[in-house]
CSV table of C-alpha atoms in Angstrom, one decimal:
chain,number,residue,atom,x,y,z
A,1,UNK,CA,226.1,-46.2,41.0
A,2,UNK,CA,229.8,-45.1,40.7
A,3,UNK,CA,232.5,-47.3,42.3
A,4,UNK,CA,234.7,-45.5,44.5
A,5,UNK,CA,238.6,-45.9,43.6
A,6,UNK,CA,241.0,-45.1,45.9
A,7,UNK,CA,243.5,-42.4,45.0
A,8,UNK,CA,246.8,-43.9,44.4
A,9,UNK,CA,248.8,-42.1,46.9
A,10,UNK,CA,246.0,-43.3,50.0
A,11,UNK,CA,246.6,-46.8,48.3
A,12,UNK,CA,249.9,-46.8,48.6
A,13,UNK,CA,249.4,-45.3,52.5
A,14,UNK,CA,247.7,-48.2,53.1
A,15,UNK,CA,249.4,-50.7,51.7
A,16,UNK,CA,252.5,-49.4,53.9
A,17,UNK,CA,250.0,-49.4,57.1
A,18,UNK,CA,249.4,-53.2,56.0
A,19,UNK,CA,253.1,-53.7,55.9
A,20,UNK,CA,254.1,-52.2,59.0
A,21,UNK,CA,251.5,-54.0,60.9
A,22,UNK,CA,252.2,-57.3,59.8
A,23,UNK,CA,255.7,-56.8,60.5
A,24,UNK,CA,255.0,-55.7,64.3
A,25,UNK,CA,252.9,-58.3,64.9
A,26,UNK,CA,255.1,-60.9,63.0
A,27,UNK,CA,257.7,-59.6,66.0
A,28,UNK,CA,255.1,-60.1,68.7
A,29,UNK,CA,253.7,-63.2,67.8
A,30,UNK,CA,256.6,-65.1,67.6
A,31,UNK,CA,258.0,-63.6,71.5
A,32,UNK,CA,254.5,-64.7,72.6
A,33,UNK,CA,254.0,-68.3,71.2
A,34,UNK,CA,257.5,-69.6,70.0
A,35,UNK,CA,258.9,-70.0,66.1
A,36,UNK,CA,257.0,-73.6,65.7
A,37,UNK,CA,253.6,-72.5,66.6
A,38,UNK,CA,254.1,-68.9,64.7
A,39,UNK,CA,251.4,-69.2,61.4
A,40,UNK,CA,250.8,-67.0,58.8
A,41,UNK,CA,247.2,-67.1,59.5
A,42,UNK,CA,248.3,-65.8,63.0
A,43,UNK,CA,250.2,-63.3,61.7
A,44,UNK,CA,247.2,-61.8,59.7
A,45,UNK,CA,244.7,-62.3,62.0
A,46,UNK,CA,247.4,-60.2,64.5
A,47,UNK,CA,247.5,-57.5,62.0
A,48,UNK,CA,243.9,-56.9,61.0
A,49,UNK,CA,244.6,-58.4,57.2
A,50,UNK,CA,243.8,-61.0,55.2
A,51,UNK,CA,246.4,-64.1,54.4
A,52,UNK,CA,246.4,-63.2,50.9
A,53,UNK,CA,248.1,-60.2,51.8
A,54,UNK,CA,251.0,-62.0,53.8
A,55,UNK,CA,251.2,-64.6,50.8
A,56,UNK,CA,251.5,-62.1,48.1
A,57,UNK,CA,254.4,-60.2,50.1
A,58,UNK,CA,256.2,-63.1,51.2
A,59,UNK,CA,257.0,-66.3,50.5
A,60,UNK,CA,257.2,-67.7,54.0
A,61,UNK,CA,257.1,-67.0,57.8
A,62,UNK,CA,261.0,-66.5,58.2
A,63,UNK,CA,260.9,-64.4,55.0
A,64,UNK,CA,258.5,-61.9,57.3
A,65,UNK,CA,260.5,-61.9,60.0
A,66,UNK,CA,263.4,-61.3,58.3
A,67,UNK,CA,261.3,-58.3,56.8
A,68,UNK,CA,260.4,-57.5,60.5
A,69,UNK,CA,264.1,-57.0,61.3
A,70,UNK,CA,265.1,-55.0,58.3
A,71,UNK,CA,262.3,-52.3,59.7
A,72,UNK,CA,263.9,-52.3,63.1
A,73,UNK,CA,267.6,-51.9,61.9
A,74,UNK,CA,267.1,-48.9,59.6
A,75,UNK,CA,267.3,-45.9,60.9
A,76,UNK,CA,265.2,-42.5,59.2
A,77,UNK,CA,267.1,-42.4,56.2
A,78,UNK,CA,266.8,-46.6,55.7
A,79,UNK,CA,270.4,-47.0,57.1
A,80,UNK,CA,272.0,-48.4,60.1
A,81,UNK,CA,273.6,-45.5,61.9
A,82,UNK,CA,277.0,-46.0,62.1
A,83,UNK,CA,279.2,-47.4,65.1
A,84,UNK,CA,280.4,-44.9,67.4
A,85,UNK,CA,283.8,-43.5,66.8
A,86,UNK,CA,285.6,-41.6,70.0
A,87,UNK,CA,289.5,-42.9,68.8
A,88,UNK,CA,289.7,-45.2,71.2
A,89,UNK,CA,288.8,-48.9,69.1
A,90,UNK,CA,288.6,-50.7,72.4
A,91,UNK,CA,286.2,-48.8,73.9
A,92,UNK,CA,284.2,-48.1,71.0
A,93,UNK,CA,284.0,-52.3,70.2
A,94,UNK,CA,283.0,-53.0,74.2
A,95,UNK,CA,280.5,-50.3,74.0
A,96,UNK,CA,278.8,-52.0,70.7
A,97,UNK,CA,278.9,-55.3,72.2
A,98,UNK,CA,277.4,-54.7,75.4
A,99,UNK,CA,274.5,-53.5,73.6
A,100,UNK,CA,274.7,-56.3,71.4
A,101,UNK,CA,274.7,-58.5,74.3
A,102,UNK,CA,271.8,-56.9,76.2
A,103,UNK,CA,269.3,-56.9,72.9
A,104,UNK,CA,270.7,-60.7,72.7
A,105,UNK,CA,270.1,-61.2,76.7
A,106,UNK,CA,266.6,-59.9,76.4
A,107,UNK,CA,263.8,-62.2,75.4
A,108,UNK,CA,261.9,-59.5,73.3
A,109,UNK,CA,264.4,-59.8,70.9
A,110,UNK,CA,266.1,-63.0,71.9
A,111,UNK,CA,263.0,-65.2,70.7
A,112,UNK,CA,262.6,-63.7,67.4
A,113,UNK,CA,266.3,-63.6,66.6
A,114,UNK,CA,266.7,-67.0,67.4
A,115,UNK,CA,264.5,-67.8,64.9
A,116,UNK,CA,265.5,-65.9,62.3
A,117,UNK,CA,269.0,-67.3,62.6
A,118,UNK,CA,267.9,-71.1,62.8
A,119,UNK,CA,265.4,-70.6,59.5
A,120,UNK,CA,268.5,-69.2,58.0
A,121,UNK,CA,270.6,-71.8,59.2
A,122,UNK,CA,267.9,-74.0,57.2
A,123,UNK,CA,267.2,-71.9,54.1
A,124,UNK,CA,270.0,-71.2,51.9
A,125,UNK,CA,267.3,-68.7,50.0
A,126,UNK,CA,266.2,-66.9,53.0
A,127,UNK,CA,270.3,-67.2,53.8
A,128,UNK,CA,271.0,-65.5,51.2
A,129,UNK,CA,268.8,-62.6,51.9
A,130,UNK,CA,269.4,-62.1,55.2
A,131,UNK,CA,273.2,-61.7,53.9
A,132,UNK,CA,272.2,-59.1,51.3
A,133,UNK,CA,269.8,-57.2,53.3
A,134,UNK,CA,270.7,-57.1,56.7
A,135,UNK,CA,274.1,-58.6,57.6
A,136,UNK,CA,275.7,-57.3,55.0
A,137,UNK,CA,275.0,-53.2,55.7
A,138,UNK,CA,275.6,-54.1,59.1
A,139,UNK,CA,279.3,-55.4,58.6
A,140,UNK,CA,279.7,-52.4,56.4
A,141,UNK,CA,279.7,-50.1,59.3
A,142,UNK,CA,282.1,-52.4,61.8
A,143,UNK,CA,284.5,-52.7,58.5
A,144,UNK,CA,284.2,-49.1,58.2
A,145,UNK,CA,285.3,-48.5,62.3
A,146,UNK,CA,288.0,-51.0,61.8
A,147,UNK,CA,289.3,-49.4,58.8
A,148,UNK,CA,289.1,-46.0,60.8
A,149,UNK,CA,291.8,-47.6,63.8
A,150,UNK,CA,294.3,-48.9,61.0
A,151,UNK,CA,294.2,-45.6,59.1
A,152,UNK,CA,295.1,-44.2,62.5
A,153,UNK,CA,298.1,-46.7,62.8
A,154,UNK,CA,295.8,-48.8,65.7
A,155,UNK,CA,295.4,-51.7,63.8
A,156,UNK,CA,298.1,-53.6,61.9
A,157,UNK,CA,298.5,-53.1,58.6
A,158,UNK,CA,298.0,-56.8,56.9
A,159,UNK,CA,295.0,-57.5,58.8
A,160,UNK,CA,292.1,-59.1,57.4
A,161,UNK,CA,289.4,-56.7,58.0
A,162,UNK,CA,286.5,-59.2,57.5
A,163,UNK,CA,288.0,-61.9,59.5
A,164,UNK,CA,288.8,-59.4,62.2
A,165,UNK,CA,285.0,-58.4,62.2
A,166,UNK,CA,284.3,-62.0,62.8
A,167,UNK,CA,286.6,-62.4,65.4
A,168,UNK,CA,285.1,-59.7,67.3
A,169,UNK,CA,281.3,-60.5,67.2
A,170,UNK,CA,281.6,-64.5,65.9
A,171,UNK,CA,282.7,-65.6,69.7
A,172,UNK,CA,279.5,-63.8,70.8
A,173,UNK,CA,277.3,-64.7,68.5
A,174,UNK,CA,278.3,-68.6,68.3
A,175,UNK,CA,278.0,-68.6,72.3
A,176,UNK,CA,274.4,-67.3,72.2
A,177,UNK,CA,273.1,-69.4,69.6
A,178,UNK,CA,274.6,-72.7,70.6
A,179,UNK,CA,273.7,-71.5,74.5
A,180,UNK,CA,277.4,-72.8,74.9
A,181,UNK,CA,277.8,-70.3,78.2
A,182,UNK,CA,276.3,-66.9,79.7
A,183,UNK,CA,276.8,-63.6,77.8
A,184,UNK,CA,278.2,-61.4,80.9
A,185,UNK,CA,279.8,-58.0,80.5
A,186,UNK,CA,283.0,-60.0,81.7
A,187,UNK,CA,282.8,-62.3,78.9
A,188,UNK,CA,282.1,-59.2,76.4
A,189,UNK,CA,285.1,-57.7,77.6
A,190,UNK,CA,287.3,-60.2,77.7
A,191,UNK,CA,286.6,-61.2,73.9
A,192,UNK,CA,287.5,-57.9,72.7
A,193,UNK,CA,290.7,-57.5,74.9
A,194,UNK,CA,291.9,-61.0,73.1
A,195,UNK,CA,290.6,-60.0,70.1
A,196,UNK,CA,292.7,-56.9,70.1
A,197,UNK,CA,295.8,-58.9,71.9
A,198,UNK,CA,295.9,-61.9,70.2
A,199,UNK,CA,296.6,-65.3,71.8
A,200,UNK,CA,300.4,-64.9,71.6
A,201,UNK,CA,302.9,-64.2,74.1
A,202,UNK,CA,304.2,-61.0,73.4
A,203,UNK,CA,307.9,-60.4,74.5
B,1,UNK,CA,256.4,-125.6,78.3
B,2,UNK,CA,259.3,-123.7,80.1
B,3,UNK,CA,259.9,-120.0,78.9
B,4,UNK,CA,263.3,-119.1,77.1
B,5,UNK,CA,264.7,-116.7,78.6
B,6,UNK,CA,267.6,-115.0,77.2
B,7,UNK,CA,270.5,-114.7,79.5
B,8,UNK,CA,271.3,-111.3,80.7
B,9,UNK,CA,274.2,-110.5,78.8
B,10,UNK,CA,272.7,-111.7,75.6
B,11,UNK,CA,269.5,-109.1,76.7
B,12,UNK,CA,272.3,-106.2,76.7
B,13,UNK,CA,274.1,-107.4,73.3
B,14,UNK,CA,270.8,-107.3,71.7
B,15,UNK,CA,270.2,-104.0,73.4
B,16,UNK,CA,273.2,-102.2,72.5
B,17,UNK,CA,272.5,-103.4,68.8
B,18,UNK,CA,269.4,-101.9,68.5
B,19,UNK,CA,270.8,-98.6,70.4
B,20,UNK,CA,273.7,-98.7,67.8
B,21,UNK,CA,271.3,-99.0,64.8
B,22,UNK,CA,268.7,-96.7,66.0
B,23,UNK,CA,271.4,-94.2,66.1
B,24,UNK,CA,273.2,-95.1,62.8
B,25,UNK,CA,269.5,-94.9,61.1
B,26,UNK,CA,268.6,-91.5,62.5
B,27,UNK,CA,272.4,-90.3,61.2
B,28,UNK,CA,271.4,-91.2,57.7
B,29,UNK,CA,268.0,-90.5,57.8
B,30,UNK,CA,268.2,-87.0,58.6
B,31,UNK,CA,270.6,-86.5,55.5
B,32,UNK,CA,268.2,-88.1,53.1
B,33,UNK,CA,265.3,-86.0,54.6
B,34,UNK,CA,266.4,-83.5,56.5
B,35,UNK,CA,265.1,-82.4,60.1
B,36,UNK,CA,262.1,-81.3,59.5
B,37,UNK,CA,260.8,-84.5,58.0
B,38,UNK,CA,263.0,-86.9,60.5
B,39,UNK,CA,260.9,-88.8,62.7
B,40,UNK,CA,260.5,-91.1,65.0
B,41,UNK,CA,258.3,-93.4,63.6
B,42,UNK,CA,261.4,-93.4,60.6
B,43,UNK,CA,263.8,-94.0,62.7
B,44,UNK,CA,262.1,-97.1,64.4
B,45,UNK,CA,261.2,-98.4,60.7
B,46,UNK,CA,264.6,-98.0,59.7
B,47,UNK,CA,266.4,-99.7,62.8
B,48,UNK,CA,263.9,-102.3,62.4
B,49,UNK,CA,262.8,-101.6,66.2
B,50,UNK,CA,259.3,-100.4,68.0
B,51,UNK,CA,258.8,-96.8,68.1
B,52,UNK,CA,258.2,-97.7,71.6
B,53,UNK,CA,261.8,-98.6,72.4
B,54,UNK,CA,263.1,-95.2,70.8
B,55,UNK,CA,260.7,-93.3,72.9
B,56,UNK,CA,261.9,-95.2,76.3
B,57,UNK,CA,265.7,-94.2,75.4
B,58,UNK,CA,265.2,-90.7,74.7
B,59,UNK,CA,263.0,-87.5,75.0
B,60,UNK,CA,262.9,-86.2,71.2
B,61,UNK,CA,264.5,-86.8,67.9
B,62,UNK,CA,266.6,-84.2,68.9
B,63,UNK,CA,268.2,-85.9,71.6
B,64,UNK,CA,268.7,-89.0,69.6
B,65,UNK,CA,270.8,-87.2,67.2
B,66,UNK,CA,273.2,-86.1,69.5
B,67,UNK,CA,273.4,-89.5,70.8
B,68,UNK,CA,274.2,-90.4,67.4
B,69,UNK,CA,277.4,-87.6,67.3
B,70,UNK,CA,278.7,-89.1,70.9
B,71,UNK,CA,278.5,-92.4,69.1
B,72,UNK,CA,280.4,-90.8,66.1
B,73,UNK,CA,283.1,-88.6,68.9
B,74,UNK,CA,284.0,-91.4,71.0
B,75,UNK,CA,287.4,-93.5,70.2
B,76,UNK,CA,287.8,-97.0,71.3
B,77,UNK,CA,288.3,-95.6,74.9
B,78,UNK,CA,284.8,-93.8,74.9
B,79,UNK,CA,286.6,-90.5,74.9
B,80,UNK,CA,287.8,-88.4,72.0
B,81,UNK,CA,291.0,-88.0,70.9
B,82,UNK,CA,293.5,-85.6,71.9
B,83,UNK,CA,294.4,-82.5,69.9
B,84,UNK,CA,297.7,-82.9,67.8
B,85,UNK,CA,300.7,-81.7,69.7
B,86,UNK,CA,303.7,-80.7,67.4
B,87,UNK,CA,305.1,-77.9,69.7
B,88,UNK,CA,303.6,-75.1,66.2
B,89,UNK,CA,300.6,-74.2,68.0
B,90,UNK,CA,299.7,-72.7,64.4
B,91,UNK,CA,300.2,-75.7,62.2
B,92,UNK,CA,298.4,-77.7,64.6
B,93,UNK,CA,295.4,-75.2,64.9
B,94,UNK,CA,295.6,-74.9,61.1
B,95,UNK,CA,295.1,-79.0,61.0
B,96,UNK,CA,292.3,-79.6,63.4
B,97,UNK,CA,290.4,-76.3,62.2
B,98,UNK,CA,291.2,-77.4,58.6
B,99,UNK,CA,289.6,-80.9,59.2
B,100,UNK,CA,286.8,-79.2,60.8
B,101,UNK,CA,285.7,-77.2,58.0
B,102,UNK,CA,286.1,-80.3,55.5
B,103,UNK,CA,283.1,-82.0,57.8
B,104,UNK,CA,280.9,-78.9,58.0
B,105,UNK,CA,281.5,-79.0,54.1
B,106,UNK,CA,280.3,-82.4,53.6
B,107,UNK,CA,276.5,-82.9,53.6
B,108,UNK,CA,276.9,-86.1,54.9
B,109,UNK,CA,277.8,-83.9,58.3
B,110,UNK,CA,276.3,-80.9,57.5
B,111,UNK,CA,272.7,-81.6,57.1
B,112,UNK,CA,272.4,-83.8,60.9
B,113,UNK,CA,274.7,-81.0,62.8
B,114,UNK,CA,272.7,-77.9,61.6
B,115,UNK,CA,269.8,-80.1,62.9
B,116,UNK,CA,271.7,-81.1,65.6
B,117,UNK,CA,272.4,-76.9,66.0
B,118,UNK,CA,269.5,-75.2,65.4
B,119,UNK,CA,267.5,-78.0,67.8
B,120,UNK,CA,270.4,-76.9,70.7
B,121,UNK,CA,269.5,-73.3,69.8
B,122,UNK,CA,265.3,-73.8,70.6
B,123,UNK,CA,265.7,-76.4,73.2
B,124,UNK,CA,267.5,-75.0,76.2
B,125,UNK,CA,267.3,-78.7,77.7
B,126,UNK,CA,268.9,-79.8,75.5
B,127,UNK,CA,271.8,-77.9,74.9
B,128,UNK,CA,272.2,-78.2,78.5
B,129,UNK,CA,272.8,-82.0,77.5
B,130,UNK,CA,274.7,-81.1,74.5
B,131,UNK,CA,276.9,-78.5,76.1
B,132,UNK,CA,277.8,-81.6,79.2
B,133,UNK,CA,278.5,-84.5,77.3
B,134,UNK,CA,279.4,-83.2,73.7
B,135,UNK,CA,280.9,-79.9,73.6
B,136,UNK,CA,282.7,-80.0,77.3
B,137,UNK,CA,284.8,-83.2,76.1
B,138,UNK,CA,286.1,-81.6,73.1
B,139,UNK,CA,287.0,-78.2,74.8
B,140,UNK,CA,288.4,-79.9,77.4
B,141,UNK,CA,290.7,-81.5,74.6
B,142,UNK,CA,291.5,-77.7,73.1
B,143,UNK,CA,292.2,-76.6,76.4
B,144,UNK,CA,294.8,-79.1,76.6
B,145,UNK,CA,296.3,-78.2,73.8
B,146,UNK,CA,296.3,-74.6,74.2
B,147,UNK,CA,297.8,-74.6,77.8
B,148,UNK,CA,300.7,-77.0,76.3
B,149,UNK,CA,301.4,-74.2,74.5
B,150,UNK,CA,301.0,-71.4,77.2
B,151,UNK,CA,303.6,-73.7,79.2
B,152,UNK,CA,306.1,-73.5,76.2
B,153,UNK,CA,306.2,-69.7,76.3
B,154,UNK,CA,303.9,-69.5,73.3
B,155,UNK,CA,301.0,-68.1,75.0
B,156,UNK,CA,299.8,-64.8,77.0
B,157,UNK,CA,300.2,-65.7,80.5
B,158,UNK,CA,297.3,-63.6,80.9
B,159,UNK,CA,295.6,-65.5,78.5
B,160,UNK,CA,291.3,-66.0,79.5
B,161,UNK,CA,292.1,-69.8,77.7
B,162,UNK,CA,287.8,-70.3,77.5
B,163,UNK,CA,287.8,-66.6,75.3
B,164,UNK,CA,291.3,-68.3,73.4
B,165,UNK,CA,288.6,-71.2,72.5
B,166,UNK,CA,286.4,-69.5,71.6
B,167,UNK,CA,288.1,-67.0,69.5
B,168,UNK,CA,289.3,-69.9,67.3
B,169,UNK,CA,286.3,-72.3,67.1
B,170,UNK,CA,283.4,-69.4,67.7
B,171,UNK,CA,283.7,-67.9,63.7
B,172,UNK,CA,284.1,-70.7,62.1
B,173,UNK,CA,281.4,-72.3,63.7
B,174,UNK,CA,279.4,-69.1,63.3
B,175,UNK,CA,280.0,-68.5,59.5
B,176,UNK,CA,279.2,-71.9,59.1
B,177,UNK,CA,275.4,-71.7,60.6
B,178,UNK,CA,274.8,-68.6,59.5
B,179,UNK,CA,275.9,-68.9,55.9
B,180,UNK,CA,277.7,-65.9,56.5
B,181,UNK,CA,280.3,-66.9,54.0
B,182,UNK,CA,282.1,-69.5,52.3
B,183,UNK,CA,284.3,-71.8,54.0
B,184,UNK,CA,287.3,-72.3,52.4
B,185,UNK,CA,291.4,-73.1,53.5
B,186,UNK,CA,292.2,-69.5,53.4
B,187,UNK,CA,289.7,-68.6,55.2
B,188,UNK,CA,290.5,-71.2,58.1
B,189,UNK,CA,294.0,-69.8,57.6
B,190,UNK,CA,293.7,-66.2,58.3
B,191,UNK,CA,291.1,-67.1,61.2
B,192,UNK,CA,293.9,-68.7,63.1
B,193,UNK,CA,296.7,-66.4,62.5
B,194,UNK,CA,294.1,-63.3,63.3
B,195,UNK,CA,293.5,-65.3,66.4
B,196,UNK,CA,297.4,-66.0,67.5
B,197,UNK,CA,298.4,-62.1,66.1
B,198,UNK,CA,295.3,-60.0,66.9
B,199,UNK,CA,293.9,-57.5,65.7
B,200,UNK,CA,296.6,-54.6,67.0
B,201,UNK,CA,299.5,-53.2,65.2
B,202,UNK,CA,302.3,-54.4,67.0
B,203,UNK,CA,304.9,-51.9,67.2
């Protein structure tokens, strides 16, 4: 009797299948039951594969997750889309973080991202990845908005682009992780009007 | 036979002994074996007290540890010190922020605050605890400092002085967590004149 072999291209179909569903319910899992009970056998037993096939991808449950986020942050060409860009920076930066805030405000992706961020807090590997991978093409697009204002004069000129990026979304970002006080639209806006400002008295 | 009984004041020197070692042991503990592997039973073995007596005290390990910081924050007066007060709001930002970093770069701080962190991150109880007796005491002390300033002139009198916070603690304390980036004197440098200039091209 002949063995049937897969074609490689329906291989590689399903391999991708695999992926994607481990991935989604790597995301669901974790909303549902929390980041300490989340398993790998879970995971798999979610997704319809073995555990093999989790182990052989990745080398632990933050590593998936991380994986889980890269799928959801790249657009149809594997990219982030790029921040919007109408001329007016202050606008354009409350916009962005309103909807940063609602996605962080929102326990869908509030649990997950929680957890990511305190396995990387943990894991200078997985830290390291999550830098490369996804933090890193994310900053690229707010450098590249910023750098937009100062070629149009709105910006000055000596600024320190990446520690202006972190003064715009590190407020927001330390205040939902260290639950240090609500994430309002007020609060948004008021970060990004003393961003822009500064704290000085201006004569 | 009559019973001994220790005199009440002896029963609460002998009591605030073993609070102080418990607290001293689960410092060092969790920096010899990190969070994961901290536990109670540890703790107890290394004070050289019941488990029994950590567990009436407090909830969770968690909890213990920030004890173990209030311990650490409080001056002779049980309340921290105040912020230095030069009249250069930048020099004096520079100092504290500087002096900050130099902890979060010293594992002997490092490894219990990113416990101390990420636990405040899962456990909305306890940052609730966290956020009342640790983290209010301190901004209450940059507060201070700040509105010294805003009196001098120095300041926006507009100025939202919670955002102002923020906007100098938030990335520092977020690069920091997130291993977004090394951090170094320059980096502590440019955050705070980013912070006092903003991000606008002044004319």
């Amino acid at each position: 009797m002949m063995t049937q072999r897969p074609s490689p291209a329906s291989a590689a179909r399903r391999s991708e299948a695999s992926r994607r569903a481990i991935l989604t319910a790597a995301f669901e899992l974790v909303q549902e039951v929390g980041y300490a009970k989340l398993s790998i056998e879970g995971i798999a037993a979610r997704a319809g594969v073995g555990k093999q096939t989790i182990y052989r991808w990745w080398p632990s449950k933050g590593a998936v997750l991380l994986e889980a986020f890269l799928m959801l942050s790249e657009g149809e060409d594997g990219q982030p889309a790029a921040l919007p860009d109408t001329g007016d920076l202050r606008a354009d930066l409350t916009t962005v973080l309103r909807a940063t805030v609602e996605e962080l405000n929102d326990p869908r992706f509030d649990v997950p991202m929680r957890a990511l961020a305190t396995e990387v807090a943990h894991d200078p590997k997985l830290a390291a990845d999550y830098a490369e991978r996804l933090d890193r093409p994310l900053r690229m697009i707010k450098l590249e908005r910023l750098r937009s204002a100062q070629r149009a004069g709105q910006l000055a000129e000596d600024l320190d682009l990446d520690v202006a990026v972190d003064m715009v979304w590190g407020p927001v970002l330390n205040r939902w992780l260290q639950r240090s006080g609500p994430l309002t639209i007020e609060y948004v806006d008021s970060v990004v009007t003393t961003a822009l400002n500064g704290l000085r008295h201006r004569p």
